[in-house]
Short mmCIF file of C-alpha atoms and ligand atoms in Angstrom, two decimals:
data_model
loop_
_atom_site.label_atom_id
_atom_site.label_comp_id
_atom_site.label_asym_id
_atom_site.label_seq_id
_atom_site.Cartn_x
_atom_site.Cartn_y
_atom_site.Cartn_z
CA UNK A 1 -23.81 -0.44 2.66
CA UNK A 2 -21.68 -3.24 1.77
CA UNK A 3 -23.43 -3.85 -1.87
CA UNK A 4 -21.81 -3.62 -5.10
CA UNK A 5 -24.51 -2.56 -7.41
CA UNK A 6 -23.43 -4.05 -10.54
CA UNK A 7 -20.08 -4.88 -12.50
CA UNK A 8 -20.51 -3.42 -15.84
CA UNK A 9 -16.48 -3.97 -17.50
CA UNK A 10 -14.41 -6.44 -16.61
CA UNK A 11 -10.66 -6.22 -17.70
CA UNK A 12 -7.82 -9.02 -17.86
CA UNK A 13 -4.30 -7.11 -18.34
CA UNK A 14 -1.36 -9.97 -18.21
CA UNK A 15 2.03 -7.90 -17.98
CA UNK A 16 5.72 -9.05 -17.75
CA UNK A 17 8.05 -6.93 -15.36
CA UNK A 18 11.36 -7.66 -14.91
CA UNK A 19 12.72 -8.57 -12.23
CA UNK A 20 15.77 -6.51 -10.82
CA UNK A 21 17.73 -9.90 -9.65
CA UNK A 22 16.69 -13.50 -11.20
CA UNK A 23 15.08 -14.99 -8.34
CA UNK A 24 16.47 -18.79 -7.85
CA UNK A 25 13.82 -21.29 -6.07
CA UNK A 26 14.22 -24.91 -5.70
CA UNK A 27 11.60 -25.29 -8.81
CA UNK A 28 12.88 -22.57 -10.74
CA UNK A 29 14.93 -19.24 -11.80
CA UNK A 30 12.62 -16.47 -12.46
CA UNK A 31 13.70 -13.34 -14.48
CA UNK A 32 10.62 -11.78 -14.90
CA UNK A 33 7.21 -11.79 -12.95
CA UNK A 34 4.05 -12.32 -15.70
CA UNK A 35 1.10 -11.01 -13.51
CA UNK A 36 -2.45 -11.36 -14.52
CA UNK A 37 -4.25 -7.91 -13.45
CA UNK A 38 -8.12 -7.82 -13.12
CA UNK A 39 -9.91 -4.60 -13.15
CA UNK A 40 -13.53 -4.38 -12.58
CA UNK A 41 -15.58 -1.06 -13.07
CA UNK A 42 -19.36 -0.67 -11.83
CA UNK A 43 -21.22 2.68 -12.41
CA UNK A 44 -19.52 4.66 -10.00
CA UNK A 45 -15.97 2.80 -8.90
CA UNK A 46 -13.49 0.46 -10.02
CA UNK A 47 -10.99 -2.05 -8.62
CA UNK A 48 -8.12 -4.23 -9.12
CA UNK A 49 -7.02 -7.65 -8.10
CA UNK A 50 -3.71 -9.51 -9.39
CA UNK A 51 -3.61 -13.07 -9.82
CA UNK A 52 -0.24 -14.56 -8.67
CA UNK A 53 -0.31 -17.90 -10.15
CA UNK A 54 3.15 -17.88 -12.70
CA UNK A 55 3.36 -18.43 -16.32
CA UNK A 56 4.32 -22.23 -15.04
CA UNK A 57 2.94 -24.58 -12.91
CA UNK A 58 5.66 -25.28 -10.67
CA UNK A 59 4.68 -23.91 -7.59
CA UNK A 60 0.86 -25.02 -8.02
CA UNK A 61 -1.02 -26.67 -10.78
CA UNK A 62 -2.39 -23.08 -11.57
CA UNK A 63 -1.16 -20.94 -14.50
CA UNK A 64 -1.81 -17.41 -15.62
CA UNK A 65 -3.52 -19.61 -18.68
CA UNK A 66 -5.52 -21.48 -16.08
CA UNK A 67 -6.45 -18.45 -14.53
CA UNK A 68 -7.57 -16.54 -17.54
CA UNK A 69 -9.37 -19.49 -18.68
CA UNK A 70 -11.37 -19.40 -14.90
CA UNK A 71 -12.17 -15.72 -14.66
CA UNK A 72 -12.91 -15.16 -18.64
CA UNK A 73 -15.20 -18.43 -18.68
CA UNK A 74 -16.34 -18.80 -14.70
CA UNK A 75 -15.80 -16.11 -12.80
CA UNK A 76 -16.28 -13.12 -14.71
CA UNK A 77 -19.83 -14.22 -16.21
CA UNK A 78 -21.02 -15.01 -12.26
CA UNK A 79 -20.02 -11.93 -11.32
CA UNK A 80 -21.66 -10.11 -14.20
CA UNK A 81 -25.06 -12.14 -13.43
CA UNK A 82 -25.21 -10.84 -9.93
CA UNK A 83 -27.34 -7.43 -9.13
CA UNK A 84 -26.94 -5.40 -5.16
CA UNK A 85 -24.70 -8.16 -4.14
CA UNK A 86 -22.53 -8.56 -0.80
CA UNK A 87 -18.89 -10.20 -1.75
CA UNK A 88 -19.93 -13.05 -0.24
CA UNK A 89 -22.76 -13.86 -2.45
CA UNK A 90 -19.89 -13.92 -5.42
CA UNK A 91 -17.90 -16.17 -2.96
CA UNK A 92 -20.95 -18.29 -2.92
CA UNK A 93 -20.87 -19.01 -6.52
CA UNK A 94 -17.35 -19.26 -6.98
CA UNK A 95 -17.77 -22.30 -4.28
CA UNK A 96 -18.81 -24.09 -6.95
CA UNK A 97 -15.62 -24.44 -8.72
CA UNK A 98 -13.37 -26.77 -7.72
CA UNK A 99 -9.74 -25.42 -6.42
CA UNK A 100 -8.66 -22.21 -8.70
CA UNK A 101 -7.99 -20.41 -5.42
CA UNK A 102 -5.73 -17.79 -7.34
CA UNK A 103 -7.93 -17.52 -9.91
CA UNK A 104 -11.12 -16.91 -7.44
CA UNK A 105 -8.56 -14.64 -5.41
CA UNK A 106 -7.76 -12.30 -8.04
CA UNK A 107 -11.50 -11.40 -8.88
CA UNK A 108 -12.72 -11.38 -4.93
CA UNK A 109 -9.24 -8.70 -4.52
CA UNK A 110 -10.77 -6.82 -7.41
CA UNK A 111 -14.38 -6.50 -5.51
CA UNK A 112 -12.94 -5.71 -2.51
CA UNK A 113 -10.50 -3.25 -3.71
CA UNK A 114 -13.77 -1.71 -5.66
CA UNK A 115 -16.07 -1.94 -2.83
CA UNK A 116 -13.48 0.28 -0.28
CA UNK A 117 -13.11 2.97 -3.28
CA UNK A 118 -16.91 3.33 -3.32
CA UNK A 119 -17.00 3.96 0.26
CA UNK A 120 -13.82 5.99 -0.07
CA UNK A 121 -11.95 4.01 2.34
CA UNK A 122 -8.47 2.66 3.04
CA UNK A 123 -9.01 -1.53 2.44
CA UNK A 124 -8.07 -2.46 6.01
CA UNK A 125 -10.87 -0.56 7.48
CA UNK A 126 -13.13 -2.07 5.27
CA UNK A 127 -11.89 -5.59 6.42
CA UNK A 128 -11.60 -5.00 10.21
CA UNK A 129 -7.88 -4.25 10.23
CA UNK A 130 -6.41 -2.35 13.08
CA UNK A 131 -2.38 -2.14 12.29
CA UNK A 132 -1.44 1.20 10.89
CA UNK A 133 1.72 -0.56 10.22
CA UNK A 134 3.32 -4.14 9.94
CA UNK A 135 6.38 -5.68 10.07
CA UNK A 136 8.94 -6.06 6.78
CA UNK A 137 10.83 -9.71 5.86
CA UNK A 138 12.77 -10.47 2.83
CA UNK A 139 12.78 -13.61 0.78
CA UNK A 140 16.16 -14.04 -0.88
CA UNK A 141 17.10 -16.73 -3.72
CA UNK A 142 19.27 -19.06 -3.84
CA UNK A 143 22.95 -17.59 -4.91
CA UNK A 144 25.41 -19.61 -6.58
CA UNK A 145 28.43 -17.02 -4.82
CA UNK A 146 27.98 -17.35 -0.75
CA UNK A 147 29.82 -13.78 -1.03
CA UNK A 148 27.05 -12.73 -3.06
CA UNK A 149 24.53 -14.22 -0.46
CA UNK A 150 26.39 -12.46 2.45
CA UNK A 151 26.14 -9.26 0.68
CA UNK A 152 22.62 -9.30 -0.12
CA UNK A 153 21.86 -10.23 3.53
CA UNK A 154 23.95 -7.46 4.82
CA UNK A 155 22.25 -4.97 2.56
CA UNK A 156 18.91 -6.37 4.44
CA UNK A 157 20.40 -6.62 7.92
CA UNK A 158 21.38 -2.60 7.25
CA UNK A 159 18.02 -1.62 5.74
CA UNK A 160 16.56 -3.05 9.25
CA UNK A 161 14.20 -5.78 7.49
CA UNK A 162 12.66 -7.68 10.93
CA UNK A 163 13.65 -11.13 9.38
CA UNK A 164 15.77 -12.97 6.46
CA UNK A 165 14.59 -16.10 4.46
CA UNK A 166 16.69 -17.81 2.24
CA UNK A 167 15.80 -20.48 -0.43
CA UNK A 168 17.07 -23.64 -0.13
CA UNK A 169 17.42 -26.98 -2.16
CA UNK A 170 19.41 -30.00 -1.67
CA UNK A 171 23.00 -29.56 -2.01
CA UNK A 172 22.54 -25.81 -1.33
CA UNK A 173 21.26 -26.07 2.17
CA UNK A 174 23.70 -27.12 5.48
CA UNK A 175 27.03 -25.53 4.42
CA UNK A 176 25.11 -22.09 3.08
CA UNK A 177 23.25 -21.90 6.81
CA UNK A 178 26.32 -22.65 8.71
CA UNK A 179 28.27 -19.71 6.69
CA UNK A 180 25.13 -17.60 7.56
CA UNK A 181 24.95 -18.39 11.13
CA UNK A 182 28.81 -17.89 11.06
CA UNK A 183 28.55 -14.13 10.27
CA UNK A 184 25.03 -13.69 11.69
CA UNK A 185 24.69 -15.44 14.95
CA UNK A 186 21.93 -13.83 15.70
CA UNK A 187 19.62 -12.74 12.98
CA UNK A 188 16.04 -13.90 12.74
CA UNK A 189 16.64 -16.13 10.11
CA UNK A 190 14.19 -18.79 8.14
CA UNK A 191 14.64 -21.20 5.43
CA UNK A 192 12.01 -21.99 2.29
CA UNK A 193 12.92 -25.46 0.54
CA UNK A 194 9.51 -25.02 -1.41
CA UNK A 195 8.96 -28.88 -1.19
CA UNK A 196 12.57 -30.10 -2.40
CA UNK A 197 12.79 -32.91 -0.20
CA UNK A 198 11.27 -36.18 0.57
CA UNK A 199 9.92 -37.97 3.59
CA UNK A 200 13.46 -40.45 3.14
CA UNK A 201 15.55 -37.27 3.85
CA UNK A 202 14.86 -37.00 7.64
CA UNK A 203 18.70 -37.37 8.60
CA UNK A 204 19.18 -34.35 6.48
CA UNK A 205 16.15 -32.45 7.71
CA UNK A 206 17.41 -32.95 10.99
CA UNK A 207 20.83 -30.89 10.33
CA UNK A 208 18.63 -28.01 10.20
CA UNK A 209 18.16 -28.23 14.03
CA UNK A 210 21.67 -26.98 14.62
CA UNK A 211 20.95 -23.49 13.31
CA UNK A 212 18.46 -22.12 15.71
CA UNK A 213 15.79 -21.18 12.70
CA UNK A 214 12.72 -19.84 13.27
CA UNK A 215 11.06 -22.20 10.61
CA UNK A 216 11.62 -23.88 7.86
CA UNK A 217 8.80 -23.55 4.94
CA UNK A 218 7.63 -26.36 3.14
CA UNK A 219 10.56 -28.96 3.13
CA UNK A 220 8.25 -31.69 1.51
CA UNK A 221 5.59 -31.50 -1.55
CA UNK A 222 2.55 -30.24 -1.99
CA UNK A 223 0.45 -33.33 -0.99
CA UNK A 224 2.39 -34.25 1.89
CA UNK A 225 0.34 -34.09 4.90
CA UNK A 226 0.79 -36.86 6.17
CA UNK A 227 4.82 -36.99 5.69
CA UNK A 228 4.96 -33.84 6.96
CA UNK A 229 3.55 -34.54 10.44
CA UNK A 230 5.95 -37.46 10.66
CA UNK A 231 8.89 -35.02 10.16
CA UNK A 232 7.40 -32.38 12.07
CA UNK A 233 7.76 -34.89 15.42
CA UNK A 234 11.21 -35.42 14.66
CA UNK A 235 12.34 -31.79 14.18
CA UNK A 236 12.92 -29.26 16.84
CA UNK A 237 12.51 -26.39 13.90
CA UNK A 238 9.17 -25.87 13.38
CA UNK A 239 7.59 -26.59 10.19
CA UNK A 240 5.81 -23.64 8.18
CA UNK A 241 3.19 -24.97 5.30
CA UNK A 242 2.86 -22.73 2.22
CA UNK A 243 2.10 -24.72 -0.79
CA UNK A 244 0.17 -27.20 1.48
CA UNK A 245 -2.32 -25.22 2.33
CA UNK A 246 -4.72 -23.82 -0.27
CA UNK A 247 -8.16 -24.45 1.61
CA UNK A 248 -9.51 -24.16 5.07
CA UNK A 249 -9.95 -27.92 5.06
CA UNK A 250 -6.30 -28.18 4.14
CA UNK A 251 -5.29 -26.27 7.30
CA UNK A 252 -7.72 -28.34 9.33
CA UNK A 253 -6.26 -31.48 8.17
CA UNK A 254 -2.70 -29.99 8.63
CA UNK A 255 -3.52 -29.01 12.45
CA UNK A 256 -5.14 -32.38 12.69
CA UNK A 257 -2.21 -34.18 11.89
CA UNK A 258 0.04 -32.04 13.87
CA UNK A 259 2.25 -31.46 9.97
CA UNK A 260 3.41 -27.76 11.00
CA UNK A 261 3.41 -25.20 13.98
CA UNK A 262 3.10 -22.23 12.00
CA UNK A 263 1.46 -21.04 8.33
CA UNK A 264 2.06 -18.87 5.72
CA UNK A 265 -1.37 -17.67 4.85
CA UNK A 266 -1.12 -16.02 0.90
CA UNK A 267 -4.18 -14.56 0.33
CA UNK A 268 -3.87 -15.05 -3.02
CA UNK A 269 -2.97 -18.93 -2.90
CA UNK A 270 -6.23 -19.42 -0.72
CA UNK A 271 -8.72 -17.53 -2.72
CA UNK A 272 -8.69 -14.01 -1.27
CA UNK A 273 -8.89 -11.70 1.70
CA UNK A 274 -12.22 -13.54 3.07
CA UNK A 275 -10.57 -16.83 2.96
CA UNK A 276 -7.59 -15.72 4.56
CA UNK A 277 -9.30 -14.26 7.13
CA UNK A 278 -11.64 -17.53 8.45
CA UNK A 279 -7.77 -19.50 8.10
CA UNK A 280 -5.98 -16.96 10.32
CA UNK A 281 -9.07 -16.82 12.93
CA UNK A 282 -9.01 -20.98 13.06
CA UNK A 283 -5.07 -20.54 13.79
CA UNK A 284 -5.71 -18.07 16.34
CA UNK A 285 -8.02 -20.81 18.20
CA UNK A 286 -5.75 -23.20 17.21
CA UNK A 287 -2.91 -21.51 18.82
CA UNK A 288 -0.86 -21.57 15.53
CA UNK A 289 1.24 -18.55 14.15
CA UNK A 290 0.44 -17.16 11.24
CA UNK A 291 2.27 -14.86 8.50
CA UNK A 292 1.66 -13.65 5.44
CA UNK A 293 3.69 -14.49 2.38
CA UNK A 294 3.88 -12.88 -1.14
CA UNK A 295 4.53 -13.81 -4.73
CA UNK A 296 6.86 -11.49 -6.13
CA UNK A 297 3.57 -9.39 -6.84
CA UNK A 298 3.64 -5.89 -8.49
CA UNK A 299 2.23 -3.25 -6.40
CA UNK A 300 -1.42 -4.25 -6.76
CA UNK A 301 -1.10 -7.78 -4.85
CA UNK A 302 1.50 -6.40 -2.63
CA UNK A 303 -0.77 -4.01 -1.29
CA UNK A 304 -3.34 -6.74 -0.61
CA UNK A 305 -0.95 -8.25 1.48
CA UNK A 306 0.02 -4.99 3.18
CA UNK A 307 -4.01 -4.36 4.17
CA UNK A 308 -3.93 -8.08 5.27
CA UNK A 309 -1.49 -7.97 8.04
CA UNK A 310 -3.25 -5.19 9.59
CA UNK A 311 -5.75 -8.00 10.79
CA UNK A 312 -4.67 -9.17 14.47
CA UNK A 313 -2.97 -12.05 14.59
CA UNK A 314 -0.45 -11.33 11.39
CA UNK A 315 2.40 -10.66 14.14
CA UNK A 316 5.57 -12.52 12.86
CA UNK A 317 7.11 -11.04 9.96
CA UNK A 318 6.19 -12.29 6.35
CA UNK A 319 7.42 -11.71 3.07
CA UNK A 320 6.94 -8.01 2.59
CA UNK A 321 9.74 -6.18 0.80
CA UNK A 322 10.11 -3.05 -0.40
CA UNK A 323 9.01 -2.19 -4.24
CA UNK A 324 12.78 -1.54 -5.02
CA UNK A 325 14.04 -5.13 -3.58
CA UNK A 326 11.53 -6.50 -6.97
CA UNK A 327 11.62 -3.82 -9.77
CA UNK A 328 13.09 -0.78 -11.42
CA UNK A 329 9.68 0.31 -12.22
CA UNK A 330 6.41 -1.31 -10.78
CA UNK A 331 3.01 -0.73 -12.23
CA UNK A 332 1.42 1.73 -9.58
CA UNK A 333 2.22 5.20 -8.54
CA UNK A 334 2.95 4.69 -5.03
CA UNK A 335 6.12 2.59 -3.54
CA UNK A 336 6.16 0.47 -0.90
CA UNK A 337 9.17 1.47 1.33
CA UNK A 338 10.91 1.00 4.47
CA UNK A 339 10.59 3.14 7.29
CA UNK A 340 13.92 3.56 9.11
CA UNK A 341 12.77 0.86 11.80
CA UNK A 342 12.06 -1.59 9.47
CA UNK A 343 7.96 -1.09 9.38
CA UNK A 344 6.02 -0.70 6.72
CA UNK A 345 3.29 2.08 6.61
CA UNK A 346 -0.07 1.47 5.04
CA UNK A 347 -1.28 3.30 2.43
CA UNK A 348 -4.22 5.65 3.71
CA UNK A 349 -5.59 6.28 0.60
CA UNK A 350 -9.35 4.51 -0.77
CA UNK A 351 -9.06 0.83 -1.57
CA UNK A 352 -5.27 -0.74 -1.73
CA UNK A 353 -4.12 3.29 -1.69
CA UNK A 354 -2.10 2.97 -4.97
CA UNK A 355 -3.22 4.02 -8.20
CA UNK A 356 -2.16 1.74 -11.49
CA UNK A 357 -0.17 4.42 -13.79
CA UNK A 358 -1.99 3.65 -17.77
CA UNK A 359 1.57 4.29 -19.13
CA UNK A 360 3.60 1.66 -17.36
CA UNK A 361 0.27 -0.80 -17.77
CA UNK A 362 0.73 -0.23 -21.54
CA UNK A 363 4.54 -0.61 -21.33
CA UNK A 364 4.45 -3.81 -19.95
CA UNK A 365 1.12 -5.30 -21.11
CA UNK A 366 1.44 -9.00 -23.20
CA UNK A 367 -2.44 -9.53 -23.42
CA UNK A 368 -5.48 -8.01 -22.98
CA UNK A 369 -9.11 -8.65 -22.48
CA UNK A 370 -12.24 -6.76 -22.46
CA UNK A 371 -15.63 -8.36 -21.33
O1 OSB B 1 7.54 -20.02 -1.23
O2 OSB B 1 7.22 -18.35 -0.60
C1 OSB B 1 7.75 -18.75 -1.55
C2 OSB B 1 8.34 -16.11 -4.65
C3 OSB B 1 7.60 -16.83 -5.69
C4 OSB B 1 7.54 -18.00 -5.36
C5 OSB B 1 6.93 -18.75 -4.13
C6 OSB B 1 7.68 -18.40 -3.27
C7 OSB B 1 8.16 -16.91 -3.12
C8 OSB B 1 8.92 -16.14 -2.28
C9 OSB B 1 9.12 -14.51 -2.51
O3 OSB B 1 9.25 -16.72 -1.47
C10 OSB B 1 8.00 -13.73 -1.47
C11 OSB B 1 7.92 -12.30 -2.16
O4 OSB B 1 9.12 -11.51 -1.47
O5 OSB B 1 7.30 -11.92 -2.55
MG1 MG B 2 7.24 -20.62 0.40
#
């Protein structure tokens, strides 16, 4: 039975976890991860979800404050109003609310975790996943000391990460890639610009073709599907879209315009597991490769990304790294670790396969609301 009986308690926790190393992108330098966690409780089960909006509206218009508003004032009352419902029923109700896919994903994820715990199944079984282990990848922030970037790259190669992504921005791109390629000519490598370039930068962007990158992620702004299509025509390097794809409609438009050749599906950016599955199968039909990105999630959100990648179609390595790459101390009990071949095993326990440690939650909590 895939029906949830009734949600009795909903809780919101805002936590702030210090990152091991500041993470610099073209839009910010993050020193810690502020994450909004959702816990839903029914008569016989509970589930956790994580909202990946940040403290600031730089990656997306959503922030933890907007998500808190949407979740508290709309999504939780909607979930409370449902009796004996399928997750799909809740998602139908959510669709009356425009956008706010990160807020929706956090609640959707909690429902999926709750349902799989209720059935005593790992989440991947419930969603139809097949792989027992997935590929790893690491996203390295912008470094101002090239030796430091080379050292971090070497460390990741030794750990057997399946591919390395570096963050780039204007002025921190071609020269850095040249040096990396000099020392690592064969490394599966890609770059992520987080929208730092404009359509007028075509000549600069063409220089990326020299480095045999797996892809260039989000060179232009969030709403630049048309300009991405003009740039992609001129580049050998496949463009991968991240920020630009929030909905199935965005995806269909991007593919119709040929704005990219690869999609970064972050389930937490697009409304959750269900939406991610629909996008993945749409991409499969259209011969577009996909991979699962990350948002420096805590162990809760990161485990959803793990389970998602057990679905057929997630063939490219994603931004799924070890817990120790992000935090000294996570809020869940089971850290994510790389095997000696660089693969990551899916935790077998019920739900996401990790349990929140109450002491840690208390230690890092900066806001709490109960409904
Ligand atoms: O663009 O993929 C991105 C982190 C925060 C915001 C945006 C992005 C990222 C990452 C890190 O690249 C991915 C991860 O390791 O979780
Ligand atoms: Mg990205």
